[in-house]
Amino acid sequence: MLEALKALRADTSPLTRRHPDHVFLPLAELLGIWEADGIDTALFRTGAESAGRRYATCGLTRMLPFERVLVGCASSRAGVFGGFHHPDQGYRHFQMVAVVTVHGPMKSRIPECPSSALLDLLRAYAHDSLHFGSRRRYVEAAGVPFRTQYGINFRRTGGQSYSAADSWDSRHTRNLGIVMEGACDREARAITRRTAELFGVAQPMDPLGALAFRDMTGALTDEDALGRVDVPEGAGETRYAAALRDYENSVNRRYARFLAEFAPGEETECHDVLISTMISGDVDILGAWLDERHGPGSFTGLFRTPGYFDPA
């Protein structure tokens, strides 16, 4: 099984082949190109160091290596708009690689708005470093590796997930995948917000740039989430804004409501326990925290789907 995992991690081409029009470079190489072109990347580097210090307090001893981040920095396809909400990207646990794209029109390897590109890249890197650092457990199933644990979430080899998916129109969540995704992004946005403040980065003037900035820094309004902010009519920009709103409503707002629902007045403390538990994989820590406030068996009662132990 270990040899099979090594082979998967040695070949990242299946991931980049999904974007045949894009040019991908390792993060360190891309930063070097930008620096050679006169772009100051201190904003990203400082934020990444800040993320490392913060995550170390939660038990994470190693951040996602820059060489395991593949950045789509240009595209031969007209009208492509990149960034955190570009389709079919993110951290891939089998390959231990993050596939991301540079925020903005992907006309060339040099970003149209460097500060926005660096902040968006920081948000993605801080987010995916938590995915990279969350506890994973693999077993062999039908001759191939199968992930049975990721952070605080579990899956049986027959395919049964510990928690059921939320309904598409739900305002709340009882899904562990959404909880962990929301926790990762809450951290990433907080780091991005503090870094933007440290460097004095102002919100862009154009509508989509301003919307994306509020998204990167965790400052989206109700009007933003409802789609009542005008954005340019380009197909790439329109798709990006729609994906941004969908992610806000289906992940970040559901996670915020979960914290408010089960940790009123203690949202920050509950969030910190969640992050530490994801990294350690010791669900008893989170379970004990919830039991103290909501009674015995709270974790199971909140999250476990009735069919989890049913035969596949």
PDB file of C-alpha atoms in Angstrom:
ATOM      1  CA  MET A   1       0.000   0.000   0.000  1.00  0.00           C
ATOM      2  CA  LEU A   2       2.839   2.380   0.828  1.00  0.00           C
ATOM      3  CA  GLU A   3       4.415   1.708  -2.558  1.00  0.00           C
ATOM      4  CA  ALA A   4       1.092   2.443  -4.254  1.00  0.00           C
ATOM      5  CA  LEU A   5       0.806   5.740  -2.366  1.00  0.00           C
ATOM      6  CA  LYS A   6       4.378   6.659  -3.313  1.00  0.00           C
ATOM      7  CA  ALA A   7       3.570   6.034  -6.984  1.00  0.00           C
ATOM      8  CA  LEU A   8       0.507   8.267  -6.788  1.00  0.00           C
ATOM      9  CA  ARG A   9       2.516  11.032  -5.134  1.00  0.00           C
ATOM     10  CA  ALA A  10       5.269  10.811  -7.731  1.00  0.00           C
ATOM     11  CA  ASP A  11       2.927  11.468 -10.665  1.00  0.00           C
ATOM     12  CA  THR A  12       0.876  14.667 -10.583  1.00  0.00           C
ATOM     13  CA  SER A  13       0.125  14.696 -14.312  1.00  0.00           C
ATOM     14  CA  PRO A  14      -3.446  13.351 -13.922  1.00  0.00           C
ATOM     15  CA  LEU A  15      -4.269  16.491 -11.944  1.00  0.00           C
ATOM     16  CA  THR A  16      -2.826  19.047 -14.349  1.00  0.00           C
ATOM     17  CA  ARG A  17      -4.236  17.175 -17.383  1.00  0.00           C
ATOM     18  CA  ARG A  18      -7.666  18.263 -16.219  1.00  0.00           C
ATOM     19  CA  HIS A  19      -6.622  21.799 -17.193  1.00  0.00           C
ATOM     20  CA  PRO A  20      -4.925  21.249 -20.568  1.00  0.00           C
ATOM     21  CA  ASP A  21      -4.972  24.952 -21.468  1.00  0.00           C
ATOM     22  CA  HIS A  22      -3.178  26.112 -18.321  1.00  0.00           C
ATOM     23  CA  VAL A  23       0.536  26.456 -17.628  1.00  0.00           C
ATOM     24  CA  PHE A  24       1.396  25.069 -14.169  1.00  0.00           C
ATOM     25  CA  LEU A  25       4.514  25.887 -12.185  1.00  0.00           C
ATOM     26  CA  PRO A  26       5.617  24.934  -8.662  1.00  0.00           C
ATOM     27  CA  LEU A  27       4.857  27.713  -6.212  1.00  0.00           C
ATOM     28  CA  ALA A  28       8.505  28.514  -5.428  1.00  0.00           C
ATOM     29  CA  GLU A  29       9.352  28.833  -9.133  1.00  0.00           C
ATOM     30  CA  LEU A  30       6.409  31.118  -9.803  1.00  0.00           C
ATOM     31  CA  LEU A  31       7.291  33.376  -6.878  1.00  0.00           C
ATOM     32  CA  GLY A  32      10.817  33.619  -8.274  1.00  0.00           C
ATOM     33  CA  ILE A  33       9.491  34.659 -11.696  1.00  0.00           C
ATOM     34  CA  TRP A  34       7.323  37.338 -10.140  1.00  0.00           C
ATOM     35  CA  GLU A  35      10.205  38.638  -8.035  1.00  0.00           C
ATOM     36  CA  ALA A  36      12.447  38.798 -11.110  1.00  0.00           C
ATOM     37  CA  ASP A  37       9.732  40.866 -12.781  1.00  0.00           C
ATOM     38  CA  GLY A  38       9.757  43.341  -9.895  1.00  0.00           C
ATOM     39  CA  ILE A  39       6.776  42.078  -7.893  1.00  0.00           C
ATOM     40  CA  ASP A  40       7.323  42.168  -4.132  1.00  0.00           C
ATOM     41  CA  THR A  41       6.128  38.813  -2.790  1.00  0.00           C
ATOM     42  CA  ALA A  42       6.715  39.710   0.871  1.00  0.00           C
ATOM     43  CA  LEU A  43       2.952  39.842   1.386  1.00  0.00           C
ATOM     44  CA  PHE A  44       2.616  36.148   0.591  1.00  0.00           C
ATOM     45  CA  ARG A  45       5.812  35.025   2.305  1.00  0.00           C
ATOM     46  CA  THR A  46       5.014  36.911   5.499  1.00  0.00           C
ATOM     47  CA  GLY A  47       1.490  35.521   5.575  1.00  0.00           C
ATOM     48  CA  ALA A  48       2.708  31.968   4.990  1.00  0.00           C
ATOM     49  CA  GLU A  49       5.160  32.302   7.890  1.00  0.00           C
ATOM     50  CA  SER A  50       2.351  33.642  10.068  1.00  0.00           C
ATOM     51  CA  ALA A  51       0.202  30.652   9.133  1.00  0.00           C
ATOM     52  CA  GLY A  52       3.022  28.291  10.093  1.00  0.00           C
ATOM     53  CA  ARG A  53       3.340  29.870  13.526  1.00  0.00           C
ATOM     54  CA  ARG A  54      -0.398  29.793  14.116  1.00  0.00           C
ATOM     55  CA  TYR A  55      -0.792  26.175  13.024  1.00  0.00           C
ATOM     56  CA  ALA A  56       2.155  25.085  15.170  1.00  0.00           C
ATOM     57  CA  THR A  57       0.131  26.109  18.239  1.00  0.00           C
ATOM     58  CA  CYS A  58      -2.547  23.654  17.052  1.00  0.00           C
ATOM     59  CA  GLY A  59      -0.100  20.771  16.617  1.00  0.00           C
ATOM     60  CA  LEU A  60       0.881  21.076  12.952  1.00  0.00           C
ATOM     61  CA  THR A  61       4.629  20.541  12.658  1.00  0.00           C
ATOM     62  CA  ARG A  62       5.004  20.919   8.886  1.00  0.00           C
ATOM     63  CA  MET A  63       3.327  23.193   6.370  1.00  0.00           C
ATOM     64  CA  LEU A  64       2.505  22.136   2.829  1.00  0.00           C
ATOM     65  CA  PRO A  65       5.865  22.216   0.960  1.00  0.00           C
ATOM     66  CA  PHE A  66       6.004  24.817  -1.805  1.00  0.00           C
ATOM     67  CA  GLU A  67       7.081  22.132  -4.285  1.00  0.00           C
ATOM     68  CA  ARG A  68       3.769  20.336  -3.629  1.00  0.00           C
ATOM     69  CA  VAL A  69       1.772  23.389  -4.748  1.00  0.00           C
ATOM     70  CA  LEU A  70       1.182  23.550  -8.506  1.00  0.00           C
ATOM     71  CA  VAL A  71      -0.006  26.969  -9.619  1.00  0.00           C
ATOM     72  CA  GLY A  72      -1.817  27.569 -12.895  1.00  0.00           C
ATOM     73  CA  CYS A  73      -0.389  30.928 -13.885  1.00  0.00           C
ATOM     74  CA  ALA A  74      -1.425  31.388 -17.530  1.00  0.00           C
ATOM     75  CA  SER A  75      -3.902  29.902 -19.959  1.00  0.00           C
ATOM     76  CA  SER A  76      -4.126  29.672 -23.735  1.00  0.00           C
ATOM     77  CA  ARG A  77      -7.917  29.655 -23.474  1.00  0.00           C
ATOM     78  CA  ALA A  78      -9.504  33.075 -23.790  1.00  0.00           C
ATOM     79  CA  GLY A  79     -11.612  34.483 -20.981  1.00  0.00           C
ATOM     80  CA  VAL A  80     -10.269  32.277 -18.169  1.00  0.00           C
ATOM     81  CA  PHE A  81     -10.534  33.788 -14.695  1.00  0.00           C
ATOM     82  CA  GLY A  82      -8.462  32.079 -12.017  1.00  0.00           C
ATOM     83  CA  GLY A  83      -8.361  32.059  -8.249  1.00  0.00           C
ATOM     84  CA  PHE A  84      -9.586  30.194  -5.197  1.00  0.00           C
ATOM     85  CA  HIS A  85     -12.970  29.411  -6.798  1.00  0.00           C
ATOM     86  CA  HIS A  86     -11.649  28.222 -10.166  1.00  0.00           C
ATOM     87  CA  PRO A  87     -13.229  24.831 -10.992  1.00  0.00           C
ATOM     88  CA  ASP A  88     -11.600  21.468 -10.302  1.00  0.00           C
ATOM     89  CA  GLN A  89      -8.729  22.545  -8.091  1.00  0.00           C
ATOM     90  CA  GLY A  90      -7.655  22.257  -4.464  1.00  0.00           C
ATOM     91  CA  TYR A  91      -5.732  19.783  -2.314  1.00  0.00           C
ATOM     92  CA  ARG A  92      -5.584  16.164  -3.487  1.00  0.00           C
ATOM     93  CA  HIS A  93      -4.730  13.806  -0.648  1.00  0.00           C
ATOM     94  CA  PHE A  94      -3.581  10.782  -2.668  1.00  0.00           C
ATOM     95  CA  GLN A  95      -1.011  12.871  -4.573  1.00  0.00           C
ATOM     96  CA  MET A  96      -0.367  15.167  -1.578  1.00  0.00           C
ATOM     97  CA  VAL A  97      -0.486  18.094  -4.008  1.00  0.00           C
ATOM     98  CA  ALA A  98      -2.459  21.327  -4.105  1.00  0.00           C
ATOM     99  CA  VAL A  99      -3.564  22.463  -7.568  1.00  0.00           C
ATOM    100  CA  VAL A 100      -4.472  26.161  -7.626  1.00  0.00           C
ATOM    101  CA  THR A 101      -4.676  29.043 -10.101  1.00  0.00           C
ATOM    102  CA  VAL A 102      -3.603  32.673  -9.944  1.00  0.00           C
ATOM    103  CA  HIS A 103      -6.435  35.059  -9.186  1.00  0.00           C
ATOM    104  CA  GLY A 104      -7.593  37.207 -12.088  1.00  0.00           C
ATOM    105  CA  PRO A 105      -7.544  36.983 -15.898  1.00  0.00           C
ATOM    106  CA  MET A 106      -5.028  34.271 -16.808  1.00  0.00           C
ATOM    107  CA  LYS A 107      -3.614  36.008 -19.884  1.00  0.00           C
ATOM    108  CA  SER A 108       0.037  35.788 -18.847  1.00  0.00           C
ATOM    109  CA  ARG A 109       2.286  34.595 -16.024  1.00  0.00           C
ATOM    110  CA  ILE A 110       2.330  38.091 -14.531  1.00  0.00           C
ATOM    111  CA  PRO A 111      -0.889  38.830 -12.607  1.00  0.00           C
ATOM    112  CA  GLU A 112      -3.042  41.781 -13.565  1.00  0.00           C
ATOM    113  CA  CYS A 113      -3.357  42.837  -9.895  1.00  0.00           C
ATOM    114  CA  PRO A 114      -0.360  41.490  -7.933  1.00  0.00           C
ATOM    115  CA  SER A 115      -1.683  42.313  -4.450  1.00  0.00           C
ATOM    116  CA  SER A 116      -4.970  40.487  -5.082  1.00  0.00           C
ATOM    117  CA  ALA A 117      -3.136  37.537  -6.632  1.00  0.00           C
ATOM    118  CA  LEU A 118      -0.788  37.269  -3.644  1.00  0.00           C
ATOM    119  CA  LEU A 119      -3.610  37.498  -1.097  1.00  0.00           C
ATOM    120  CA  ASP A 120      -5.672  34.891  -2.930  1.00  0.00           C
ATOM    121  CA  LEU A 121      -2.644  32.615  -3.184  1.00  0.00           C
ATOM    122  CA  LEU A 122      -2.048  33.044   0.549  1.00  0.00           C
ATOM    123  CA  ARG A 123      -5.652  32.127   1.316  1.00  0.00           C
ATOM    124  CA  ALA A 124      -5.354  28.988  -0.827  1.00  0.00           C
ATOM    125  CA  TYR A 125      -1.985  28.016   0.677  1.00  0.00           C
ATOM    126  CA  ALA A 126      -3.127  28.524   4.279  1.00  0.00           C
ATOM    127  CA  HIS A 127      -6.312  26.583   3.526  1.00  0.00           C
ATOM    128  CA  ASP A 128      -4.602  23.660   1.805  1.00  0.00           C
ATOM    129  CA  SER A 129      -1.870  23.427   4.439  1.00  0.00           C
ATOM    130  CA  LEU A 130      -4.563  22.441   6.924  1.00  0.00           C
ATOM    131  CA  HIS A 131      -5.846  19.786   4.513  1.00  0.00           C
ATOM    132  CA  PHE A 132      -2.261  18.577   4.141  1.00  0.00           C
ATOM    133  CA  GLY A 133      -1.759  18.513   7.921  1.00  0.00           C
ATOM    134  CA  SER A 134      -5.036  16.802   8.885  1.00  0.00           C
ATOM    135  CA  ARG A 135      -4.695  13.227  10.123  1.00  0.00           C
ATOM    136  CA  ARG A 136      -5.228  10.569   7.464  1.00  0.00           C
ATOM    137  CA  ARG A 137      -5.502   6.818   7.795  1.00  0.00           C
ATOM    138  CA  TYR A 138      -5.312   4.412   4.841  1.00  0.00           C
ATOM    139  CA  VAL A 139      -6.055   0.725   4.495  1.00  0.00           C
ATOM    140  CA  GLU A 140      -5.838  -1.582   1.509  1.00  0.00           C
ATOM    141  CA  ALA A 141      -9.197  -2.321  -0.097  1.00  0.00           C
ATOM    142  CA  ALA A 142      -9.541  -4.379  -3.268  1.00  0.00           C
ATOM    143  CA  GLY A 143      -5.806  -4.039  -3.821  1.00  0.00           C
ATOM    144  CA  VAL A 144      -5.652  -0.220  -3.709  1.00  0.00           C
ATOM    145  CA  PRO A 145      -5.217   2.362  -0.914  1.00  0.00           C
ATOM    146  CA  PHE A 146      -8.461   3.555   0.631  1.00  0.00           C
ATOM    147  CA  ARG A 147      -8.701   6.511   3.026  1.00  0.00           C
ATOM    148  CA  THR A 148     -10.762   5.592   6.084  1.00  0.00           C
ATOM    149  CA  GLN A 149     -10.006   8.705   8.149  1.00  0.00           C
ATOM    150  CA  TYR A 150      -9.473  12.332   7.292  1.00  0.00           C
ATOM    151  CA  GLY A 151      -9.257  14.652  10.271  1.00  0.00           C
ATOM    152  CA  ILE A 152     -12.496  14.129  12.205  1.00  0.00           C
ATOM    153  CA  ASN A 153     -14.276  12.368   9.338  1.00  0.00           C
ATOM    154  CA  PHE A 154     -14.472   8.645   8.628  1.00  0.00           C
ATOM    155  CA  ARG A 155     -15.487   6.357   5.798  1.00  0.00           C
ATOM    156  CA  ARG A 156     -15.898   2.591   5.713  1.00  0.00           C
ATOM    157  CA  THR A 157     -14.304   0.575   2.933  1.00  0.00           C
ATOM    158  CA  GLY A 158     -17.785  -0.173   1.607  1.00  0.00           C
ATOM    159  CA  GLY A 159     -18.188   3.551   0.919  1.00  0.00           C
ATOM    160  CA  GLN A 160     -20.416   4.538   3.841  1.00  0.00           C
ATOM    161  CA  SER A 161     -19.547   7.999   5.127  1.00  0.00           C
ATOM    162  CA  TYR A 162     -19.819   8.784   8.842  1.00  0.00           C
ATOM    163  CA  SER A 163     -22.053  11.787   8.222  1.00  0.00           C
ATOM    164  CA  ALA A 164     -24.667  12.373   5.570  1.00  0.00           C
ATOM    165  CA  ALA A 165     -24.562  15.167   3.031  1.00  0.00           C
ATOM    166  CA  ASP A 166     -26.580  18.282   3.817  1.00  0.00           C
ATOM    167  CA  SER A 167     -29.600  19.020   1.664  1.00  0.00           C
ATOM    168  CA  TRP A 168     -28.802  21.548  -1.052  1.00  0.00           C
ATOM    169  CA  ASP A 169     -31.011  24.235   0.499  1.00  0.00           C
ATOM    170  CA  SER A 170     -29.920  23.744   4.116  1.00  0.00           C
ATOM    171  CA  ARG A 171     -28.759  26.785   6.062  1.00  0.00           C
ATOM    172  CA  HIS A 172     -27.164  24.545   8.712  1.00  0.00           C
ATOM    173  CA  THR A 173     -24.743  21.610   8.553  1.00  0.00           C
ATOM    174  CA  ARG A 174     -24.420  18.202  10.150  1.00  0.00           C
ATOM    175  CA  ASN A 175     -21.800  17.088   7.651  1.00  0.00           C
ATOM    176  CA  LEU A 176     -18.227  16.629   8.892  1.00  0.00           C
ATOM    177  CA  GLY A 177     -16.766  17.447   5.475  1.00  0.00           C
ATOM    178  CA  ILE A 178     -18.462  20.850   5.509  1.00  0.00           C
ATOM    179  CA  VAL A 179     -17.401  21.447   9.123  1.00  0.00           C
ATOM    180  CA  MET A 180     -13.747  20.737   8.309  1.00  0.00           C
ATOM    181  CA  GLU A 181     -13.816  22.722   5.064  1.00  0.00           C
ATOM    182  CA  GLY A 182     -15.367  25.654   6.882  1.00  0.00           C
ATOM    183  CA  ALA A 183     -12.799  25.416   9.679  1.00  0.00           C
ATOM    184  CA  CYS A 184      -9.934  25.423   7.162  1.00  0.00           C
ATOM    185  CA  ASP A 185     -11.304  28.464   5.387  1.00  0.00           C
ATOM    186  CA  ARG A 186     -12.056  30.389   8.580  1.00  0.00           C
ATOM    187  CA  GLU A 187      -8.365  30.017   9.461  1.00  0.00           C
ATOM    188  CA  ALA A 188      -7.151  30.868   5.971  1.00  0.00           C
ATOM    189  CA  ARG A 189      -9.318  33.970   5.701  1.00  0.00           C
ATOM    190  CA  ALA A 190      -8.268  35.214   9.138  1.00  0.00           C
ATOM    191  CA  ILE A 191      -4.600  34.897   8.173  1.00  0.00           C
ATOM    192  CA  THR A 192      -5.256  36.635   4.855  1.00  0.00           C
ATOM    193  CA  ARG A 193      -7.186  39.442   6.558  1.00  0.00           C
ATOM    194  CA  ARG A 194      -4.441  40.096   9.102  1.00  0.00           C
ATOM    195  CA  THR A 195      -1.793  40.066   6.374  1.00  0.00           C
ATOM    196  CA  ALA A 196      -3.770  42.504   4.224  1.00  0.00           C
ATOM    197  CA  GLU A 197      -4.086  44.822   7.226  1.00  0.00           C
ATOM    198  CA  LEU A 198      -0.378  44.505   8.036  1.00  0.00           C
ATOM    199  CA  PHE A 199       0.608  45.499   4.494  1.00  0.00           C
ATOM    200  CA  GLY A 200      -2.097  48.134   4.125  1.00  0.00           C
ATOM    201  CA  VAL A 201      -3.752  46.473   1.119  1.00  0.00           C
ATOM    202  CA  ALA A 202      -6.935  48.338   0.231  1.00  0.00           C
ATOM    203  CA  GLN A 203     -10.028  46.846  -1.303  1.00  0.00           C
ATOM    204  CA  PRO A 204      -9.894  47.175  -5.117  1.00  0.00           C
ATOM    205  CA  MET A 205     -12.240  49.631  -6.781  1.00  0.00           C
ATOM    206  CA  ASP A 206     -13.686  47.359  -9.470  1.00  0.00           C
ATOM    207  CA  PRO A 207     -16.790  45.348  -8.433  1.00  0.00           C
ATOM    208  CA  LEU A 208     -15.385  41.843  -8.905  1.00  0.00           C
ATOM    209  CA  GLY A 209     -12.045  42.773  -7.357  1.00  0.00           C
ATOM    210  CA  ALA A 210     -13.849  44.215  -4.342  1.00  0.00           C
ATOM    211  CA  LEU A 211     -16.097  41.143  -4.052  1.00  0.00           C
ATOM    212  CA  ALA A 212     -13.093  38.807  -4.213  1.00  0.00           C
ATOM    213  CA  PHE A 213     -11.197  40.884  -1.636  1.00  0.00           C
ATOM    214  CA  ARG A 214     -14.107  40.651   0.805  1.00  0.00           C
ATOM    215  CA  ASP A 215     -14.197  36.919   0.168  1.00  0.00           C
ATOM    216  CA  MET A 216     -10.438  36.445   0.748  1.00  0.00           C
ATOM    217  CA  THR A 217     -10.606  38.356   4.026  1.00  0.00           C
ATOM    218  CA  GLY A 218     -13.856  36.908   5.354  1.00  0.00           C
ATOM    219  CA  ALA A 219     -15.853  40.108   5.003  1.00  0.00           C
ATOM    220  CA  LEU A 220     -18.614  39.123   2.566  1.00  0.00           C
ATOM    221  CA  THR A 221     -21.914  40.840   3.231  1.00  0.00           C
ATOM    222  CA  ASP A 222     -25.441  39.451   3.027  1.00  0.00           C
ATOM    223  CA  GLU A 223     -25.804  41.322  -0.249  1.00  0.00           C
ATOM    224  CA  ASP A 224     -22.698  39.555  -1.565  1.00  0.00           C
ATOM    225  CA  ALA A 225     -24.001  36.150  -0.531  1.00  0.00           C
ATOM    226  CA  LEU A 226     -27.361  36.813  -2.206  1.00  0.00           C
ATOM    227  CA  GLY A 227     -25.713  37.793  -5.479  1.00  0.00           C
ATOM    228  CA  ARG A 228     -26.903  41.373  -5.442  1.00  0.00           C
ATOM    229  CA  VAL A 229     -23.517  42.818  -6.389  1.00  0.00           C
ATOM    230  CA  ASP A 230     -22.941  43.541 -10.069  1.00  0.00           C
ATOM    231  CA  VAL A 231     -19.885  41.959 -11.675  1.00  0.00           C
ATOM    232  CA  PRO A 232     -18.494  42.193 -15.233  1.00  0.00           C
ATOM    233  CA  GLU A 233     -20.390  40.307 -17.901  1.00  0.00           C
ATOM    234  CA  GLY A 234     -17.467  38.123 -19.050  1.00  0.00           C
ATOM    235  CA  ALA A 235     -18.221  34.392 -18.866  1.00  0.00           C
ATOM    236  CA  GLY A 236     -15.179  33.627 -16.718  1.00  0.00           C
ATOM    237  CA  GLU A 237     -15.911  36.443 -14.287  1.00  0.00           C
ATOM    238  CA  THR A 238     -19.600  35.507 -14.044  1.00  0.00           C
ATOM    239  CA  ARG A 239     -18.782  31.861 -13.306  1.00  0.00           C
ATOM    240  CA  TYR A 240     -16.223  32.895 -10.705  1.00  0.00           C
ATOM    241  CA  ALA A 241     -18.657  35.169  -8.874  1.00  0.00           C
ATOM    242  CA  ALA A 242     -21.317  32.447  -8.896  1.00  0.00           C
ATOM    243  CA  ALA A 243     -18.870  29.862  -7.506  1.00  0.00           C
ATOM    244  CA  LEU A 244     -17.781  32.341  -4.833  1.00  0.00           C
ATOM    245  CA  ARG A 245     -21.359  32.876  -3.668  1.00  0.00           C
ATOM    246  CA  ASP A 246     -22.111  29.143  -3.712  1.00  0.00           C
ATOM    247  CA  TYR A 247     -19.058  28.384  -1.563  1.00  0.00           C
ATOM    248  CA  GLU A 248     -19.925  31.148   0.880  1.00  0.00           C
ATOM    249  CA  ASN A 249     -23.455  29.853   1.345  1.00  0.00           C
ATOM    250  CA  SER A 250     -22.781  26.112   1.313  1.00  0.00           C
ATOM    251  CA  VAL A 251     -19.560  26.106   3.370  1.00  0.00           C
ATOM    252  CA  ASN A 252     -18.615  29.244   5.278  1.00  0.00           C
ATOM    253  CA  ARG A 253     -22.067  30.371   6.390  1.00  0.00           C
ATOM    254  CA  ARG A 254     -23.115  26.849   7.346  1.00  0.00           C
ATOM    255  CA  TYR A 255     -19.942  26.501   9.424  1.00  0.00           C
ATOM    256  CA  ALA A 256     -20.535  29.856  11.120  1.00  0.00           C
ATOM    257  CA  ARG A 257     -24.084  28.764  12.003  1.00  0.00           C
ATOM    258  CA  PHE A 258     -22.756  25.467  13.361  1.00  0.00           C
ATOM    259  CA  LEU A 259     -20.430  27.327  15.726  1.00  0.00           C
ATOM    260  CA  ALA A 260     -23.191  29.713  16.800  1.00  0.00           C
ATOM    261  CA  GLU A 261     -25.582  26.805  17.331  1.00  0.00           C
ATOM    262  CA  PHE A 262     -23.338  24.561  19.437  1.00  0.00           C
ATOM    263  CA  ALA A 263     -20.819  26.995  20.913  1.00  0.00           C
ATOM    264  CA  PRO A 264     -22.670  30.271  21.523  1.00  0.00           C
ATOM    265  CA  GLY A 265     -20.247  32.721  23.054  1.00  0.00           C
ATOM    266  CA  GLU A 266     -17.447  30.171  22.617  1.00  0.00           C
ATOM    267  CA  GLU A 267     -17.195  30.078  18.850  1.00  0.00           C
ATOM    268  CA  THR A 268     -13.459  30.807  18.808  1.00  0.00           C
ATOM    269  CA  GLU A 269     -12.697  28.179  21.447  1.00  0.00           C
ATOM    270  CA  CYS A 270     -14.770  25.534  19.646  1.00  0.00           C
ATOM    271  CA  HIS A 271     -13.084  26.391  16.362  1.00  0.00           C
ATOM    272  CA  ASP A 272      -9.635  26.021  17.939  1.00  0.00           C
ATOM    273  CA  VAL A 273     -10.600  22.616  19.354  1.00  0.00           C
ATOM    274  CA  LEU A 274     -11.821  21.571  15.915  1.00  0.00           C
ATOM    275  CA  ILE A 275      -8.562  22.583  14.220  1.00  0.00           C
ATOM    276  CA  SER A 276      -6.427  20.775  16.806  1.00  0.00           C
ATOM    277  CA  THR A 277      -8.619  17.672  16.550  1.00  0.00           C
ATOM    278  CA  MET A 278      -8.397  17.621  12.759  1.00  0.00           C
ATOM    279  CA  ILE A 279      -4.611  17.681  12.994  1.00  0.00           C
ATOM    280  CA  SER A 280      -4.310  15.054  15.727  1.00  0.00           C
ATOM    281  CA  GLY A 281      -7.161  12.851  14.536  1.00  0.00           C
ATOM    282  CA  ASP A 282      -8.154  12.238  18.161  1.00  0.00           C
ATOM    283  CA  VAL A 283     -11.912  12.785  18.001  1.00  0.00           C
ATOM    284  CA  ASP A 284     -12.208  12.184  21.755  1.00  0.00           C
ATOM    285  CA  ILE A 285     -10.869  15.717  22.286  1.00  0.00           C
ATOM    286  CA  LEU A 286     -13.706  17.315  20.351  1.00  0.00           C
ATOM    287  CA  GLY A 287     -16.194  14.778  21.729  1.00  0.00           C
ATOM    288  CA  ALA A 288     -15.297  15.651  25.314  1.00  0.00           C
ATOM    289  CA  TRP A 289     -15.640  19.373  24.597  1.00  0.00           C
ATOM    290  CA  LEU A 290     -19.110  18.885  23.110  1.00  0.00           C
ATOM    291  CA  ASP A 291     -20.193  16.407  25.820  1.00  0.00           C
ATOM    292  CA  GLU A 292     -19.343  18.906  28.536  1.00  0.00           C
ATOM    293  CA  ARG A 293     -21.777  21.381  27.005  1.00  0.00           C
ATOM    294  CA  HIS A 294     -24.461  19.195  25.412  1.00  0.00           C
ATOM    295  CA  GLY A 295     -24.382  15.862  27.218  1.00  0.00           C
ATOM    296  CA  PRO A 296     -22.845  12.425  26.558  1.00  0.00           C
ATOM    297  CA  GLY A 297     -22.567  11.174  22.985  1.00  0.00           C
ATOM    298  CA  SER A 298     -22.901  14.611  21.398  1.00  0.00           C
ATOM    299  CA  PHE A 299     -20.449  13.972  18.543  1.00  0.00           C
ATOM    300  CA  THR A 300     -22.181  10.738  17.547  1.00  0.00           C
ATOM    301  CA  GLY A 301     -25.620  12.241  17.947  1.00  0.00           C
ATOM    302  CA  LEU A 302     -24.778  15.263  15.829  1.00  0.00           C
ATOM    303  CA  PHE A 303     -22.919  13.628  12.998  1.00  0.00           C
ATOM    304  CA  ARG A 304     -23.239   9.861  12.623  1.00  0.00           C
ATOM    305  CA  THR A 305     -25.668   8.812   9.936  1.00  0.00           C
ATOM    306  CA  PRO A 306     -27.946   5.908  10.935  1.00  0.00           C
ATOM    307  CA  GLY A 307     -26.717   3.799   8.001  1.00  0.00           C
ATOM    308  CA  TYR A 308     -23.013   4.061   8.830  1.00  0.00           C
ATOM    309  CA  PHE A 309     -22.755   0.475  10.099  1.00  0.00           C
ATOM    310  CA  ASP A 310     -25.120  -1.036   7.533  1.00  0.00           C
ATOM    311  CA  PRO A 311     -23.576  -3.684   5.217  1.00  0.00           C
ATOM    312  CA  ALA A 312     -22.282  -2.236   1.949  1.00  0.00           C
TER     313      ALA A 312
END
